[in-house]
Amino acid sequence: MSFGPPPSVYTQSTLAADKARQRRRTWLLGAGAGVVAVALCAGGWLLSSVTDGGASDGTKSSAAPPSPDDIRVDTEKTPSSPEGQMLIDYKEGGLAKTAKGDPVYAPGTWATDKVVAKGITDRIVGLTTAEKGPEKAWTLKLDGKICATSNHITVDGRTAVAVQTRKAQGATPGVCGEVVFFDVDTGRKLWQAKMPAATSATVTNTNLTLVKGTVAVAWGDGSVAYDMKTGKQLWNSTTASQCEDKGFAGGRALLVVENCVEAGDKTYRVEKLDPRTGKSRWTYKLAAGVQDVYLPSSDPPVLAVAAGDSLVTDLITLDGDGRHLATISMNGYDPKCGDRDFGLDYFGVVEHCDGVVVGRTQAYVVSKDNTAVGQAENWIVAFDLRTGRTGRKLDGRSTMPLAPIRMSGDELLVFRRSYSEVEPSAVVSWNPRTGSQRPFLLFGLPADDVGKLGDVGQTDILVEKGRVFFAKRELEAYDKYPTDPVLAVLGIGSAGLNH
């Protein structure tokens, strides 16, 4: 299937420089800011901090209960029994009609206590997690193919996708020009908005994220933010500038990666923005020679940078005011930034580092695979965000690799894949303070699909409300049985879990 023409070659207007960008921050939205620049010797990184006179909220947490617009950060309760049972076995048919070697893309997976939703080309399918009743709860038909998704979902179960513009509007084929905000439990479309001047937005450069009350989208040549409740545009940046928004990271805060052209050289900087106004709170400028930047966490701010290489070489941790804390070498580790779907820059890549999970005080990174016979295939190491020092290590097992999934309170949920018919695959909960681990769910995976289902580079793996879901990002017909439906989503719950 085709997503239309690729984005145009990156060009730069030297006339507008940063003035147009500042116009978004000030003319549209209010007061200017003072600038404080501090040179940092550690790692050669330069910090530029922009403040608005208010106190930073970067490392503070609120004791108030979450609002419906907050981004969901669940702490899982251990199921009463770790013995797993199948809840969902959803298969997608009709794949034999697609061109050979051209997979059906299935971006985006979201789960609540009632439904797991899966994006498939130009629709989203909601599957019930109840033991009884129809497997498919709803289908939301979209006007075009999905271009970008986010892992984030609100406390009350809403999320967004960017899609190709409606054909009826006479748009250029392949342009990703609309945002759809919907309810995951019901499949109801809450609003749909057109992205301004998004003529260069395609599946390879569009990035979407959520932060409290706000949906933000960037596509290189521009960016826009919408109010969650109404779909009303809050701010946008669509004019020529020296720096362009590559993509956002959301969740507890809103960060943006910008690529800039200065004296003919491309450099990067990261800004923290006020989600409601787009105004910059601080700026962290990266040194020359950085090839790419990812944002595995917005709060605490953690940057994954490829310095002098196309692969990520370091994690950079910042405090709540954007000041440098530590630079952590990724030598021997595999943060898996930009690795999804064989390195294709589809559906938004800025937030996705599948080998890294960031907690409030530590980052957990998976090692590169170990090929030594009889030893752990890989392991996960905790790094202190303030000092960069290593903490405890969680070892995998021989032929049973580990993948960090997400935080659950102060513990890390980890998927351990097994190819054995004797020892099951598992999700385990690891306490990095004590080094102890306990089984969360134990289960088997289909032998024909265990390789793809267990690969975080090809499959979304979610843990939600005592259940684990595996959802493929690409669907292809079986070579031997091309007309057979193909497993798309697998859901597993506890045999002792009350539904």
Short mmCIF file of C-alpha atoms in Angstrom, two decimals:
data_model
loop_
_atom_site.label_atom_id
_atom_site.label_comp_id
_atom_site.label_asym_id
_atom_site.label_seq_id
_atom_site.Cartn_x
_atom_site.Cartn_y
_atom_site.Cartn_z
CA MET A 1 0.00 0.00 0.00
CA SER A 2 1.19 3.51 -0.68
CA PHE A 3 1.30 6.50 1.61
CA GLY A 4 1.94 8.86 -1.29
CA PRO A 5 5.01 10.93 -2.05
CA PRO A 6 7.80 11.32 0.52
CA PRO A 7 8.35 14.64 2.26
CA SER A 8 10.15 17.34 0.33
CA VAL A 9 13.86 17.88 0.81
CA TYR A 10 14.61 19.97 3.91
CA THR A 11 15.05 23.60 2.90
CA GLN A 12 15.68 26.73 4.94
CA SER A 13 14.64 30.34 4.61
CA THR A 14 17.44 32.53 5.94
CA LEU A 15 15.16 35.56 5.84
CA ALA A 16 12.81 34.53 8.65
CA ALA A 17 15.38 32.89 10.97
CA ASP A 18 13.95 32.53 14.47
CA LYS A 19 11.67 35.58 14.25
CA ALA A 20 8.75 33.61 12.85
CA ARG A 21 9.14 31.01 15.54
CA GLN A 22 9.15 33.69 18.25
CA ARG A 23 6.02 35.13 16.64
CA ARG A 24 4.21 31.92 17.50
CA ARG A 25 5.45 32.06 21.07
CA THR A 26 4.71 35.76 21.62
CA TRP A 27 2.45 37.43 19.04
CA LEU A 28 -0.10 34.65 19.15
CA LEU A 29 0.26 33.91 22.80
CA GLY A 30 1.69 36.61 25.02
CA ALA A 31 4.72 37.83 26.85
CA GLY A 32 8.35 37.38 25.87
CA ALA A 33 11.07 35.75 27.95
CA GLY A 34 14.54 36.50 29.20
CA VAL A 35 17.45 34.37 28.10
CA VAL A 36 20.19 32.91 30.24
CA ALA A 37 22.96 30.96 28.50
CA VAL A 38 25.36 28.73 30.37
CA ALA A 39 28.23 26.76 28.80
CA LEU A 40 28.61 23.24 30.16
CA CYS A 41 31.90 21.42 29.93
CA ALA A 42 30.41 17.95 30.51
CA GLY A 43 30.18 16.19 27.19
CA GLY A 44 30.50 19.46 25.29
CA TRP A 45 26.76 20.19 25.56
CA LEU A 46 25.56 23.80 25.58
CA LEU A 47 22.53 24.74 27.67
CA SER A 48 20.32 27.70 26.87
CA SER A 49 17.65 28.24 29.50
CA VAL A 50 14.62 30.42 28.80
CA THR A 51 12.41 31.27 31.75
CA ASP A 52 9.11 33.08 32.02
CA GLY A 53 9.50 34.24 35.59
CA GLY A 54 7.52 31.35 37.02
CA ALA A 55 8.74 28.43 39.09
CA SER A 56 9.70 25.24 37.29
CA ASP A 57 7.45 22.26 37.79
CA GLY A 58 9.82 19.82 36.12
CA THR A 59 10.45 17.49 39.04
CA LYS A 60 7.45 18.22 41.23
CA SER A 61 4.56 15.81 41.50
CA SER A 62 1.07 16.77 42.57
CA ALA A 63 -0.78 14.99 45.34
CA ALA A 64 -4.12 15.92 43.78
CA PRO A 65 -6.10 13.12 42.13
CA PRO A 66 -5.71 12.93 38.34
CA SER A 67 -8.22 14.73 36.15
CA PRO A 68 -9.85 13.07 33.10
CA ASP A 69 -7.47 15.04 30.84
CA ASP A 70 -4.33 13.78 32.58
CA ILE A 71 -2.26 11.17 30.77
CA ARG A 72 -2.74 7.74 32.29
CA VAL A 73 0.14 6.36 34.38
CA ASP A 74 -1.22 3.20 36.03
CA THR A 75 0.24 1.21 38.89
CA GLU A 76 -0.65 -2.42 38.34
CA LYS A 77 -2.00 -4.73 41.01
CA THR A 78 -0.45 -8.17 40.94
CA PRO A 79 -3.04 -10.67 39.64
CA SER A 80 -4.27 -13.17 42.21
CA SER A 81 -2.78 -15.92 40.06
CA PRO A 82 0.14 -15.59 37.63
CA GLU A 83 -1.31 -18.38 35.49
CA GLY A 84 -2.33 -16.82 32.18
CA GLN A 85 -5.38 -17.52 30.08
CA MET A 86 -6.26 -16.24 26.62
CA LEU A 87 -8.75 -13.37 26.43
CA ILE A 88 -8.32 -12.15 22.85
CA ASP A 89 -7.23 -13.99 19.73
CA TYR A 90 -8.12 -11.53 16.99
CA LYS A 91 -7.25 -12.42 13.41
CA GLU A 92 -7.38 -10.16 10.37
CA GLY A 93 -8.52 -11.63 7.06
CA GLY A 94 -8.34 -10.55 3.45
CA LEU A 95 -4.56 -10.10 3.38
CA ALA A 96 -4.11 -12.21 0.27
CA LYS A 97 -5.55 -9.33 -1.76
CA THR A 98 -2.60 -7.07 -0.94
CA ALA A 99 0.41 -6.90 -3.22
CA LYS A 100 3.13 -9.42 -2.48
CA GLY A 101 5.75 -7.95 -0.19
CA ASP A 102 3.52 -4.98 0.67
CA PRO A 103 2.29 -5.48 4.26
CA VAL A 104 -0.84 -4.08 5.79
CA TYR A 105 0.30 -1.54 8.36
CA ALA A 106 -1.36 -1.64 11.77
CA PRO A 107 -0.08 1.31 13.81
CA GLY A 108 -1.32 2.17 17.28
CA THR A 109 -2.53 0.08 20.22
CA TRP A 110 -4.36 1.33 23.32
CA ALA A 111 -5.93 -0.54 26.24
CA THR A 112 -8.40 0.23 29.01
CA ASP A 113 -10.08 -2.06 31.54
CA LYS A 114 -12.82 -2.77 28.96
CA VAL A 115 -11.26 -2.62 25.49
CA VAL A 116 -8.02 -2.97 23.59
CA ALA A 117 -8.05 -0.91 20.40
CA LYS A 118 -5.91 -1.55 17.34
CA GLY A 119 -5.26 0.67 14.34
CA ILE A 120 -5.33 -1.14 10.98
CA THR A 121 -4.71 0.95 7.83
CA ASP A 122 -7.73 3.32 7.71
CA ARG A 123 -9.75 2.10 10.69
CA ILE A 124 -9.49 1.36 14.38
CA VAL A 125 -10.93 -1.84 15.83
CA GLY A 126 -12.01 -2.12 19.46
CA LEU A 127 -11.83 -5.59 21.02
CA THR A 128 -13.54 -6.42 24.29
CA THR A 129 -11.41 -7.80 27.11
CA ALA A 130 -14.36 -9.59 28.74
CA GLU A 131 -14.30 -13.39 28.78
CA LYS A 132 -17.79 -13.61 27.30
CA GLY A 133 -19.45 -11.72 24.51
CA PRO A 134 -18.45 -10.71 20.97
CA GLU A 135 -14.74 -10.26 20.39
CA LYS A 136 -15.14 -7.06 18.36
CA ALA A 137 -16.73 -4.26 20.36
CA TRP A 138 -16.65 -1.53 17.69
CA THR A 139 -15.00 -0.29 14.48
CA LEU A 140 -14.14 3.36 13.83
CA LYS A 141 -13.77 4.02 10.11
CA LEU A 142 -11.35 6.85 9.32
CA ASP A 143 -11.31 9.12 6.26
CA GLY A 144 -7.77 8.10 5.35
CA LYS A 145 -4.89 5.85 6.37
CA ILE A 146 -3.33 6.36 9.80
CA CYS A 147 -0.17 8.50 9.64
CA ALA A 148 0.89 8.90 13.26
CA THR A 149 -0.06 7.56 16.69
CA SER A 150 0.97 7.97 20.31
CA ASN A 151 1.19 5.46 23.15
CA HIS A 152 -0.46 8.00 25.46
CA ILE A 153 -4.07 7.73 26.57
CA THR A 154 -5.99 9.95 28.99
CA VAL A 155 -7.20 8.88 32.41
CA ASP A 156 -10.74 8.55 31.04
CA GLY A 157 -9.63 6.56 27.97
CA ARG A 158 -9.26 8.99 25.05
CA THR A 159 -6.47 9.25 22.50
CA ALA A 160 -5.72 10.61 19.02
CA VAL A 161 -4.33 9.68 15.62
CA ALA A 162 -3.22 11.70 12.60
CA VAL A 163 -4.73 10.53 9.31
CA GLN A 164 -4.51 11.29 5.63
CA THR A 165 -6.71 14.16 4.47
CA ARG A 166 -10.14 13.37 3.05
CA LYS A 167 -10.12 12.73 -0.68
CA ALA A 168 -13.22 14.89 -1.03
CA GLN A 169 -11.15 17.92 -0.06
CA GLY A 170 -8.98 17.51 -3.14
CA ALA A 171 -5.82 16.95 -1.11
CA THR A 172 -2.58 15.65 -2.58
CA PRO A 173 -2.45 11.85 -2.18
CA GLY A 174 -0.47 10.79 0.87
CA VAL A 175 -0.72 14.10 2.76
CA CYS A 176 -1.42 13.64 6.47
CA GLY A 177 -3.60 16.61 7.23
CA GLU A 178 -6.15 15.69 9.89
CA VAL A 179 -6.29 14.75 13.57
CA VAL A 180 -8.97 12.45 15.01
CA PHE A 181 -9.64 12.34 18.76
CA PHE A 182 -11.68 9.36 19.96
CA ASP A 183 -12.92 7.37 22.95
CA VAL A 184 -11.17 4.00 23.26
CA ASP A 185 -13.97 2.36 25.24
CA THR A 186 -16.76 3.24 22.81
CA GLY A 187 -15.02 3.95 19.51
CA ARG A 188 -16.86 7.26 19.29
CA LYS A 189 -15.12 10.04 17.35
CA LEU A 190 -15.06 13.07 19.65
CA TRP A 191 -13.71 15.58 17.14
CA GLN A 192 -11.74 15.87 13.90
CA ALA A 193 -9.56 18.83 12.97
CA LYS A 194 -7.64 19.91 9.90
CA MET A 195 -3.93 20.60 10.37
CA PRO A 196 -3.00 24.08 9.02
CA ALA A 197 -0.71 24.24 5.97
CA ALA A 198 0.31 20.60 6.41
CA THR A 199 1.02 20.04 2.72
CA SER A 200 4.38 18.36 3.46
CA ALA A 201 3.11 16.12 6.27
CA THR A 202 3.44 12.43 5.39
CA VAL A 203 3.70 9.10 7.16
CA THR A 204 7.49 9.48 7.34
CA ASN A 205 7.64 12.80 9.20
CA THR A 206 4.38 13.28 11.13
CA ASN A 207 4.60 12.96 14.90
CA LEU A 208 1.68 13.15 17.36
CA THR A 209 1.58 13.19 21.16
CA LEU A 210 -0.69 13.94 24.11
CA VAL A 211 -0.12 15.97 27.28
CA LYS A 212 -2.73 17.06 29.82
CA GLY A 213 -5.56 18.79 27.97
CA THR A 214 -3.62 19.05 24.70
CA VAL A 215 -3.00 17.11 21.48
CA ALA A 216 0.16 18.23 19.64
CA VAL A 217 1.31 17.33 16.11
CA ALA A 218 4.54 18.18 14.25
CA TRP A 219 5.63 17.46 10.69
CA GLY A 220 8.95 19.28 10.22
CA ASP A 221 7.59 22.27 8.30
CA GLY A 222 5.05 23.03 11.00
CA SER A 223 3.30 22.06 14.20
CA VAL A 224 -0.09 22.58 15.83
CA ALA A 225 -1.79 21.97 19.17
CA TYR A 226 -5.46 21.38 19.94
CA ASP A 227 -7.63 21.50 23.03
CA MET A 228 -8.69 17.97 24.01
CA LYS A 229 -12.23 18.88 24.97
CA THR A 230 -13.22 20.97 21.96
CA GLY A 231 -10.71 20.30 19.20
CA LYS A 232 -10.10 24.05 19.04
CA GLN A 233 -6.65 25.09 17.83
CA LEU A 234 -4.50 26.47 20.64
CA TRP A 235 -1.40 27.51 18.69
CA ASN A 236 0.57 26.64 15.58
CA SER A 237 3.90 27.17 13.86
CA THR A 238 3.64 26.93 10.09
CA THR A 239 5.88 29.73 8.84
CA ALA A 240 9.51 29.55 7.73
CA SER A 241 12.03 29.57 10.57
CA GLN A 242 15.66 28.81 11.24
CA CYS A 243 14.52 25.92 13.44
CA GLU A 244 11.77 23.47 12.59
CA ASP A 245 9.84 21.12 14.84
CA LYS A 246 10.90 17.53 14.21
CA GLY A 247 8.57 16.06 16.79
CA PHE A 248 7.07 16.15 20.26
CA ALA A 249 7.21 14.03 23.40
CA GLY A 250 4.24 14.21 25.74
CA GLY A 251 2.94 12.59 28.89
CA ARG A 252 3.69 14.62 32.04
CA ALA A 253 5.18 17.52 30.01
CA LEU A 254 5.59 18.67 26.42
CA LEU A 255 9.06 18.66 24.83
CA VAL A 256 9.92 19.38 21.22
CA VAL A 257 12.98 18.37 19.18
CA GLU A 258 13.96 21.06 16.71
CA ASN A 259 16.47 20.82 13.90
CA CYS A 260 18.12 24.11 13.03
CA VAL A 261 20.31 25.32 10.20
CA GLU A 262 23.08 27.63 11.31
CA ALA A 263 25.79 28.70 8.86
CA GLY A 264 24.81 25.78 6.65
CA ASP A 265 25.16 23.19 9.41
CA LYS A 266 22.25 21.28 10.95
CA THR A 267 22.10 21.29 14.72
CA TYR A 268 19.50 20.21 17.27
CA ARG A 269 17.91 21.70 20.33
CA VAL A 270 15.18 20.56 22.71
CA GLU A 271 12.61 22.91 24.19
CA LYS A 272 10.08 22.50 26.95
CA LEU A 273 6.82 24.17 25.92
CA ASP A 274 3.74 25.34 27.73
CA PRO A 275 1.18 22.95 26.18
CA ARG A 276 -1.59 25.56 26.20
CA THR A 277 0.36 28.41 24.62
CA GLY A 278 3.38 26.92 22.87
CA LYS A 279 5.59 29.32 24.79
CA SER A 280 9.14 28.10 25.50
CA ARG A 281 10.02 27.51 29.15
CA TRP A 282 13.62 26.43 28.55
CA THR A 283 15.92 25.41 25.72
CA TYR A 284 18.72 22.85 25.71
CA LYS A 285 21.08 23.15 22.75
CA LEU A 286 23.00 20.10 21.59
CA ALA A 287 26.56 20.26 20.35
CA ALA A 288 27.45 20.15 16.66
CA GLY A 289 27.91 16.66 15.27
CA VAL A 290 24.74 15.16 16.71
CA GLN A 291 23.02 13.21 13.93
CA ASP A 292 19.65 12.56 15.56
CA VAL A 293 17.69 13.06 18.79
CA TYR A 294 14.90 11.05 20.44
CA LEU A 295 12.90 11.81 23.57
CA PRO A 296 12.15 8.65 25.58
CA SER A 297 10.86 10.79 28.48
CA SER A 298 9.51 14.32 28.79
CA ASP A 299 9.44 14.44 32.60
CA PRO A 300 12.04 13.68 33.84
CA PRO A 301 13.62 15.04 30.63
CA VAL A 302 15.76 12.35 28.98
CA LEU A 303 17.31 12.74 25.53
CA ALA A 304 18.69 9.89 23.43
CA VAL A 305 21.28 11.28 21.02
CA ALA A 306 23.21 9.87 18.10
CA ALA A 307 26.48 11.79 18.38
CA GLY A 308 28.74 11.28 15.37
CA ASP A 309 26.84 8.13 14.47
CA SER A 310 23.44 7.16 13.09
CA LEU A 311 22.75 5.01 16.17
CA VAL A 312 22.11 6.34 19.67
CA THR A 313 25.41 6.80 21.49
CA ASP A 314 24.31 8.51 24.72
CA LEU A 315 21.42 9.33 27.01
CA ILE A 316 21.42 12.89 28.35
CA THR A 317 19.45 13.59 31.52
CA LEU A 318 18.26 17.07 32.48
CA ASP A 319 16.71 18.57 35.58
CA GLY A 320 13.30 20.25 35.62
CA ASP A 321 14.80 23.55 34.41
CA GLY A 322 16.58 21.99 31.44
CA ARG A 323 20.03 21.94 33.04
CA HIS A 324 22.39 19.09 32.26
CA LEU A 325 22.65 16.36 34.90
CA ALA A 326 24.41 13.39 33.32
CA THR A 327 25.58 11.91 30.04
CA ILE A 328 25.25 8.12 29.97
CA SER A 329 27.16 6.14 27.34
CA MET A 330 25.11 3.56 25.47
CA ASN A 331 28.17 1.49 24.60
CA GLY A 332 27.05 -2.11 25.08
CA TYR A 333 23.38 -1.16 25.32
CA ASP A 334 20.50 -1.21 22.86
CA PRO A 335 18.05 1.66 23.47
CA LYS A 336 16.20 0.73 20.26
CA CYS A 337 15.45 4.29 19.17
CA GLY A 338 14.27 4.44 15.56
CA ASP A 339 14.39 0.65 15.34
CA ARG A 340 10.69 0.00 14.91
CA ASP A 341 9.56 -1.81 11.79
CA PHE A 342 13.08 -2.33 10.49
CA GLY A 343 14.05 1.32 10.88
CA LEU A 344 11.23 2.83 8.81
CA ASP A 345 10.43 6.34 10.02
CA TYR A 346 6.70 5.65 9.94
CA PHE A 347 3.92 6.75 12.32
CA GLY A 348 6.12 8.97 14.55
CA VAL A 349 9.45 7.90 16.03
CA VAL A 350 10.56 10.71 18.36
CA GLU A 351 9.10 9.20 21.56
CA HIS A 352 9.76 5.56 20.75
CA CYS A 353 12.88 4.03 22.29
CA ASP A 354 11.70 0.49 22.96
CA GLY A 355 14.85 -0.50 24.85
CA VAL A 356 14.49 2.32 27.41
CA VAL A 357 11.98 2.92 30.20
CA VAL A 358 12.35 6.03 32.35
CA GLY A 359 11.14 6.19 35.95
CA ARG A 360 11.17 9.13 38.33
CA THR A 361 14.79 8.64 39.44
CA GLN A 362 16.27 5.99 37.13
CA ALA A 363 16.39 4.98 33.48
CA TYR A 364 16.29 1.27 32.63
CA VAL A 365 18.13 0.21 29.48
CA VAL A 366 18.41 -3.19 27.85
CA SER A 367 21.82 -4.49 26.83
CA LYS A 368 22.84 -5.66 23.40
CA ASP A 369 22.25 -9.35 22.80
CA ASN A 370 24.84 -11.70 24.26
CA THR A 371 25.80 -14.53 21.90
CA ALA A 372 27.77 -16.60 24.43
CA VAL A 373 26.29 -20.09 24.78
CA GLY A 374 24.64 -20.86 28.11
CA GLN A 375 24.73 -17.27 29.38
CA ALA A 376 22.01 -14.68 29.77
CA GLU A 377 20.87 -13.51 26.34
CA ASN A 378 20.64 -9.94 27.59
CA TRP A 379 20.03 -7.89 30.76
CA ILE A 380 18.54 -4.62 31.95
CA VAL A 381 20.57 -2.05 33.89
CA ALA A 382 19.28 0.83 36.01
CA PHE A 383 21.02 4.21 35.65
CA ASP A 384 20.64 7.03 38.15
CA LEU A 385 19.23 10.07 36.33
CA ARG A 386 21.07 12.58 38.49
CA THR A 387 24.55 11.02 38.46
CA GLY A 388 24.46 8.62 35.50
CA ARG A 389 25.86 5.86 37.70
CA THR A 390 24.77 2.27 37.21
CA GLY A 391 22.48 0.62 39.74
CA ARG A 392 21.08 -2.87 39.90
CA LYS A 393 21.01 -5.28 36.98
CA LEU A 394 18.26 -7.72 35.99
CA ASP A 395 19.68 -10.71 34.10
CA GLY A 396 17.78 -12.54 31.42
CA ARG A 397 18.20 -16.23 30.80
CA SER A 398 19.80 -18.30 28.10
CA THR A 399 17.61 -18.02 24.96
CA MET A 400 15.09 -16.00 26.98
CA PRO A 401 15.68 -12.29 26.27
CA LEU A 402 14.21 -9.43 28.28
CA ALA A 403 12.41 -6.29 27.13
CA PRO A 404 11.45 -3.42 29.46
CA ILE A 405 7.76 -2.52 29.00
CA ARG A 406 6.82 0.28 31.41
CA MET A 407 6.90 1.49 35.00
CA SER A 408 4.27 0.35 37.47
CA GLY A 409 4.73 2.69 40.39
CA ASP A 410 8.35 2.22 41.47
CA GLU A 411 8.68 -1.20 39.83
CA LEU A 412 9.58 -2.09 36.25
CA LEU A 413 7.38 -4.42 34.21
CA VAL A 414 9.54 -6.64 32.00
CA PHE A 415 8.62 -9.10 29.25
CA ARG A 416 10.68 -12.30 29.17
CA ARG A 417 10.28 -14.21 25.93
CA SER A 418 10.56 -18.00 25.75
CA TYR A 419 10.85 -20.23 22.72
CA SER A 420 10.62 -23.32 24.92
CA GLU A 421 7.56 -25.54 25.08
CA VAL A 422 8.42 -26.30 28.70
CA GLU A 423 9.21 -22.91 30.25
CA PRO A 424 6.58 -20.21 29.55
CA SER A 425 7.02 -16.62 28.49
CA ALA A 426 6.33 -14.16 31.27
CA VAL A 427 5.76 -10.62 32.39
CA VAL A 428 7.66 -10.05 35.63
CA SER A 429 7.67 -7.12 38.03
CA TRP A 430 11.18 -6.05 39.09
CA ASN A 431 11.96 -3.94 42.14
CA PRO A 432 15.20 -2.03 41.37
CA ARG A 433 15.67 -1.03 45.01
CA THR A 434 15.83 -4.59 46.34
CA GLY A 435 16.66 -6.46 43.14
CA SER A 436 13.72 -8.80 43.75
CA GLN A 437 11.36 -9.91 41.01
CA ARG A 438 8.00 -11.64 41.06
CA PRO A 439 5.92 -13.20 38.29
CA PHE A 440 3.07 -11.05 37.04
CA LEU A 441 1.74 -13.36 34.31
CA LEU A 442 3.02 -16.66 32.88
CA PHE A 443 1.79 -17.76 29.47
CA GLY A 444 2.62 -19.44 26.20
CA LEU A 445 2.75 -17.73 22.81
CA PRO A 446 1.79 -19.35 19.48
CA ALA A 447 4.83 -21.18 18.14
CA ASP A 448 4.44 -19.72 14.64
CA ASP A 449 4.29 -16.16 15.95
CA VAL A 450 6.49 -16.14 19.05
CA GLY A 451 9.39 -14.48 17.21
CA LYS A 452 7.37 -11.56 15.89
CA LEU A 453 5.02 -11.20 18.87
CA GLY A 454 7.92 -11.08 21.30
CA ASP A 455 9.91 -8.50 19.31
CA VAL A 456 9.28 -4.94 20.56
CA GLY A 457 10.58 -3.70 17.22
CA GLN A 458 7.62 -5.30 15.44
CA THR A 459 4.89 -5.62 18.07
CA ASP A 460 3.24 -3.34 20.61
CA ILE A 461 3.35 -5.00 24.05
CA LEU A 462 1.01 -3.43 26.61
CA VAL A 463 0.28 -4.28 30.24
CA GLU A 464 -2.99 -2.86 31.51
CA LYS A 465 -5.32 -3.85 34.37
CA GLY A 466 -3.66 -7.20 35.01
CA ARG A 467 -3.60 -8.16 31.33
CA VAL A 468 -0.89 -8.25 28.66
CA PHE A 469 -1.59 -7.51 25.01
CA PHE A 470 0.52 -8.27 21.95
CA ALA A 471 -0.44 -6.36 18.79
CA LYS A 472 1.51 -6.58 15.53
CA ARG A 473 2.40 -3.41 13.65
CA GLU A 474 2.51 -5.15 10.26
CA LEU A 475 0.20 -7.86 8.97
CA GLU A 476 1.23 -10.17 6.13
CA ALA A 477 -0.47 -13.19 4.61
CA TYR A 478 1.09 -16.57 5.39
CA ASP A 479 3.20 -17.86 2.51
CA LYS A 480 1.77 -21.38 2.65
CA TYR A 481 -1.81 -20.37 3.48
CA PRO A 482 -2.33 -16.92 1.93
CA THR A 483 -6.11 -16.94 2.38
CA ASP A 484 -6.02 -17.73 6.11
CA PRO A 485 -6.67 -14.91 8.60
CA VAL A 486 -3.51 -13.68 10.36
CA LEU A 487 -3.13 -13.17 14.08
CA ALA A 488 -3.21 -9.42 14.78
CA VAL A 489 -3.90 -9.05 18.53
CA LEU A 490 -3.36 -11.51 21.38
CA GLY A 491 -4.65 -10.72 24.85
CA ILE A 492 -3.82 -12.69 28.01
CA GLY A 493 -5.31 -12.32 31.48
CA SER A 494 -4.96 -14.10 34.78
CA ALA A 495 -6.87 -17.30 35.42
CA GLY A 496 -7.58 -15.84 38.85
CA LEU A 497 -8.52 -12.34 37.68
CA ASN A 498 -12.07 -11.24 38.20
CA HIS A 499 -13.47 -9.56 35.08
#
